[in-house]
Amino acid sequence: MTQKKKAKGQLVVLSGPSGVGKSTVIAELLSERTMHFSVSYTTRKPRVGEQDGVNYNFVSRQEFEGMIARGELLEYAEYVDNYYGTSLKVIQDKLDAGVDVLLDIEVKGAAKVRKSCPDALFIFMIPPSFEELSRRLHARNTDNEDVITGRLEKARLEYKEIPNYDYLVINDKVANAVGEIESILTAAECRFTNRKYMIEGDYAL
Ligand code: 5GP
């Protein structure tokens, strides 16, 4: 049977505490799977090695507040004194074109997406232990001790939101975390509702 492109892309929301290794897992996932990664807007300053338009679209507070006022964001949140948000138009265009879209967003933003896009898949990623998270944040060597303390406190609050997610992925090793996410995405892909077209119209038996 010829594969017909699905009518709508799958929206996938990935959350997890800062430092858990989401960026590394996402980079690996994107090298194995065709999907669009939503580049968020943020007022945070770029870290060493981060590129504008690749890791984030880095904007001023004024620019960000303009986007909020014009209703250009699917969701946004303030996280450790900075704004982070997702462009509505980019996501909509990709999903309408049948392309799967991956969002790396924190829990407040994810809660907003849960309300407006109930069909999205919600995945939460955790490290094997809290001590390991602290170790990874220190090893990253990009934030001062106050920022790290803030991120760890935030992580404790974020863990309380885990029951609102569909899946829990453990990032002990990148390959394992990527494998678990691949399995989730493959299972979602096989849902009857996503494959209805395969038994309808020209494809009917
Ligand atoms: P970081 O500063 O470590 O890159 O990101 C801090 C947090 O902001 C992470 O938990 C990340 O998932 C989240 N984040 C990144 N982009 C967005 C976004 O567009 N919206 C929301 N709500 N959170 C985001």
Coordinates of C-alpha atoms and ligand atoms in Angstrom, one line a residue:
M1 CA 0.0 0.0 0.0
T2 CA 1.3 3.4 -0.9
Q3 CA 1.9 5.6 2.2
K4 CA -0.2 8.7 2.2
K5 CA 1.0 11.6 4.2
K6 CA -1.0 12.0 7.4
A7 CA -3.4 15.0 7.5
K8 CA -2.1 16.6 10.6
G9 CA 1.3 16.4 12.4
Q10 CA 1.7 15.2 16.0
L11 CA 2.5 17.9 18.6
V12 CA 4.9 16.5 21.2
V13 CA 5.7 18.4 24.4
L14 CA 8.9 17.5 26.3
S15 CA 9.5 19.0 29.7
G16 CA 12.0 18.2 32.4
P17 CA 14.2 20.1 34.8
S18 CA 16.9 22.4 33.5
G19 CA 20.1 20.3 33.3
V20 CA 18.5 17.0 32.7
G21 CA 20.0 16.8 29.2
K22 CA 17.0 17.7 27.0
S23 CA 19.0 19.5 24.4
T24 CA 21.4 16.6 23.9
V25 CA 18.5 14.1 23.7
I26 CA 16.6 16.3 21.3
A27 CA 19.6 16.7 19.0
E28 CA 20.0 12.9 18.9
L29 CA 16.3 12.4 18.3
L30 CA 16.2 14.9 15.5
S31 CA 19.2 13.2 13.8
E32 CA 17.1 9.9 13.7
R33 CA 13.6 11.1 13.1
T34 CA 12.0 13.7 10.8
M35 CA 10.2 16.2 12.9
H36 CA 10.3 20.0 13.4
F37 CA 11.9 21.4 16.6
S38 CA 10.2 24.6 17.6
V39 CA 12.9 27.2 18.3
S40 CA 11.5 29.2 21.3
Y41 CA 11.8 32.9 21.9
T42 CA 13.5 33.9 25.1
T43 CA 14.8 37.0 26.9
R44 CA 17.6 35.0 28.5
K45 CA 21.1 35.7 27.3
P46 CA 22.8 33.1 25.1
R47 CA 25.1 30.6 26.8
V48 CA 28.5 29.9 25.3
G49 CA 28.0 28.0 22.1
E50 CA 24.3 28.8 21.7
Q51 CA 23.3 30.4 18.4
D52 CA 20.5 32.8 17.7
G53 CA 17.8 31.1 15.6
V54 CA 19.1 27.7 16.3
N55 CA 18.9 27.1 20.1
Y56 CA 16.6 30.0 20.7
N57 CA 15.5 33.2 19.1
F58 CA 17.1 35.7 21.6
V59 CA 15.0 38.8 22.0
S60 CA 14.7 41.8 24.4
R61 CA 11.9 42.0 27.1
Q62 CA 10.3 44.7 25.0
E63 CA 10.2 42.6 21.9
F64 CA 8.8 39.6 23.9
E65 CA 6.1 41.7 25.5
G66 CA 5.1 43.0 22.0
M67 CA 4.7 39.3 20.8
I68 CA 2.5 38.7 23.9
A69 CA 0.4 41.8 23.2
R70 CA -0.1 40.8 19.5
G71 CA -1.2 37.3 20.5
E72 CA 1.7 35.7 18.5
L73 CA 2.5 33.0 21.1
L74 CA 0.9 29.6 21.6
E75 CA 2.2 29.7 25.2
Y76 CA 4.8 31.5 27.2
A77 CA 6.0 31.5 30.8
E78 CA 8.5 33.3 33.0
Y79 CA 11.2 30.9 34.3
V80 CA 14.0 32.1 36.6
D81 CA 13.4 35.8 35.7
N82 CA 13.3 35.3 31.9
Y83 CA 10.5 34.9 29.4
Y84 CA 10.3 31.8 27.2
G85 CA 7.6 31.3 24.6
T86 CA 6.5 29.4 21.5
S87 CA 5.5 31.0 18.2
L88 CA 1.9 30.1 17.3
K89 CA 2.2 30.5 13.5
V90 CA 5.3 28.3 13.0
I91 CA 3.7 25.4 15.0
Q92 CA 0.3 25.8 13.2
D93 CA 1.9 25.8 9.7
K94 CA 4.0 22.7 10.4
L95 CA 1.2 20.7 12.0
D96 CA -1.2 21.6 9.1
A97 CA 1.5 20.4 6.7
G98 CA 1.5 17.0 8.4
V99 CA 4.8 17.6 10.1
D100 CA 5.4 16.4 13.7
V101 CA 6.5 19.2 16.0
L102 CA 8.6 19.0 19.2
L103 CA 8.4 21.6 21.9
D104 CA 10.9 21.8 24.7
I105 CA 9.0 23.8 27.3
E106 CA 8.6 24.0 31.1
V107 CA 5.6 22.9 33.1
K108 CA 3.5 26.1 33.1
G109 CA 3.8 26.4 29.4
A110 CA 3.0 22.7 29.0
A111 CA -0.2 23.2 31.1
K112 CA -1.3 25.9 28.7
V113 CA -0.7 23.7 25.7
R114 CA -2.6 20.9 27.4
K115 CA -5.7 23.1 27.4
S116 CA -5.4 24.4 23.9
C117 CA -4.0 21.2 22.2
P118 CA -5.4 18.2 24.1
D119 CA -4.2 15.8 21.4
A120 CA -0.6 16.6 22.0
L121 CA 1.7 14.0 23.6
F122 CA 3.2 15.1 26.9
I123 CA 6.5 13.6 28.0
F124 CA 8.5 14.4 31.1
M125 CA 12.2 13.6 31.3
I126 CA 14.0 13.1 34.6
P127 CA 17.6 12.3 35.6
P128 CA 18.3 9.0 37.5
S129 CA 18.6 11.0 40.7
F130 CA 18.4 14.5 42.1
E131 CA 22.1 14.3 43.0
E132 CA 22.9 13.6 39.4
L133 CA 20.9 16.6 38.3
S134 CA 22.9 18.8 40.6
R135 CA 26.1 17.3 39.3
R136 CA 25.1 17.9 35.7
L137 CA 24.1 21.5 36.4
H138 CA 27.6 22.1 38.0
A139 CA 29.4 20.3 35.2
R140 CA 27.7 22.5 32.5
N141 CA 29.7 25.3 34.0
T142 CA 27.5 28.0 32.6
D143 CA 25.5 29.3 35.5
N144 CA 26.6 30.7 38.9
E145 CA 25.7 29.0 42.2
D146 CA 22.6 31.2 42.8
V147 CA 21.2 30.3 39.4
I148 CA 21.9 26.6 40.0
T149 CA 20.2 26.8 43.4
G150 CA 17.2 28.4 41.7
R151 CA 17.1 25.8 39.0
L152 CA 17.2 22.9 41.6
E153 CA 14.4 24.5 43.6
K154 CA 12.4 24.9 40.4
A155 CA 13.1 21.2 39.6
R156 CA 11.5 20.2 42.9
L157 CA 8.4 22.1 42.1
E158 CA 8.3 20.8 38.5
Y159 CA 8.4 17.2 39.7
K160 CA 4.9 17.8 41.3
E161 CA 3.5 18.3 37.8
I162 CA 4.7 14.9 36.5
P163 CA 1.3 13.2 37.1
N164 CA -0.2 15.6 34.5
Y165 CA 2.1 14.1 31.8
D166 CA 1.4 11.0 29.7
Y167 CA 4.9 9.5 29.8
L168 CA 8.0 9.6 32.1
V169 CA 11.4 9.1 30.4
I170 CA 14.6 8.5 32.4
N171 CA 17.7 10.1 31.0
D172 CA 20.4 7.9 32.6
K173 CA 22.1 7.5 29.2
V174 CA 21.2 9.6 26.1
A175 CA 20.7 6.5 23.9
N176 CA 18.2 5.1 26.4
A177 CA 16.2 8.3 26.7
V178 CA 16.1 8.7 22.9
G179 CA 15.0 5.0 22.6
E180 CA 12.2 5.5 25.0
I181 CA 11.0 8.7 23.3
E182 CA 11.2 6.9 19.9
S183 CA 9.0 4.1 21.3
I184 CA 6.4 6.6 22.5
L185 CA 6.3 8.4 19.1
T186 CA 6.1 5.2 17.2
A187 CA 3.2 3.9 19.3
A188 CA 1.4 7.2 18.8
E189 CA 2.0 7.0 15.1
C190 CA 0.3 3.6 15.0
R191 CA -2.9 4.8 16.7
F192 CA -5.9 3.9 14.6
T193 CA -7.0 7.6 14.5
N194 CA -3.7 8.5 12.8
R195 CA -4.0 5.7 10.3
K196 CA -7.7 5.9 9.5
Y197 CA -6.8 7.0 5.9
M198 CA -5.2 3.6 5.3
I199 CA -8.6 1.9 5.3
E200 CA -10.7 4.6 3.8
G201 CA -11.3 5.8 0.2
D202 CA -8.8 4.5 -2.3
Y203 CA -7.2 2.5 0.5
A204 CA -10.3 0.6 1.5
L205 CA -10.1 -3.1 1.3
Ligands
5GP1 P1 17.1 27.0 29.6 O1 17.3 28.4 30.1 O2 17.8 26.0 30.5 O3 17.5 26.8 28.2 O4 15.6 26.7 29.7 C1 14.9 26.9 30.9 C2 13.5 26.2 30.8 O5 12.7 26.9 29.9 C3 13.6 24.8 30.3 O6 12.8 24.0 31.2 C4 12.9 24.8 29.0 O7 12.2 23.6 28.7 C5 12.0 25.9 29.1 N1 11.6 26.5 27.8 C6 12.3 26.6 26.7 N2 11.6 27.2 25.7 C7 10.4 27.4 26.2 C8 9.2 28.0 25.7 O8 9.0 28.4 24.5 N3 8.1 28.0 26.5 C9 8.2 27.6 27.8 N4 7.1 27.7 28.6 N5 9.3 27.1 28.4 C10 10.4 27.0 27.6

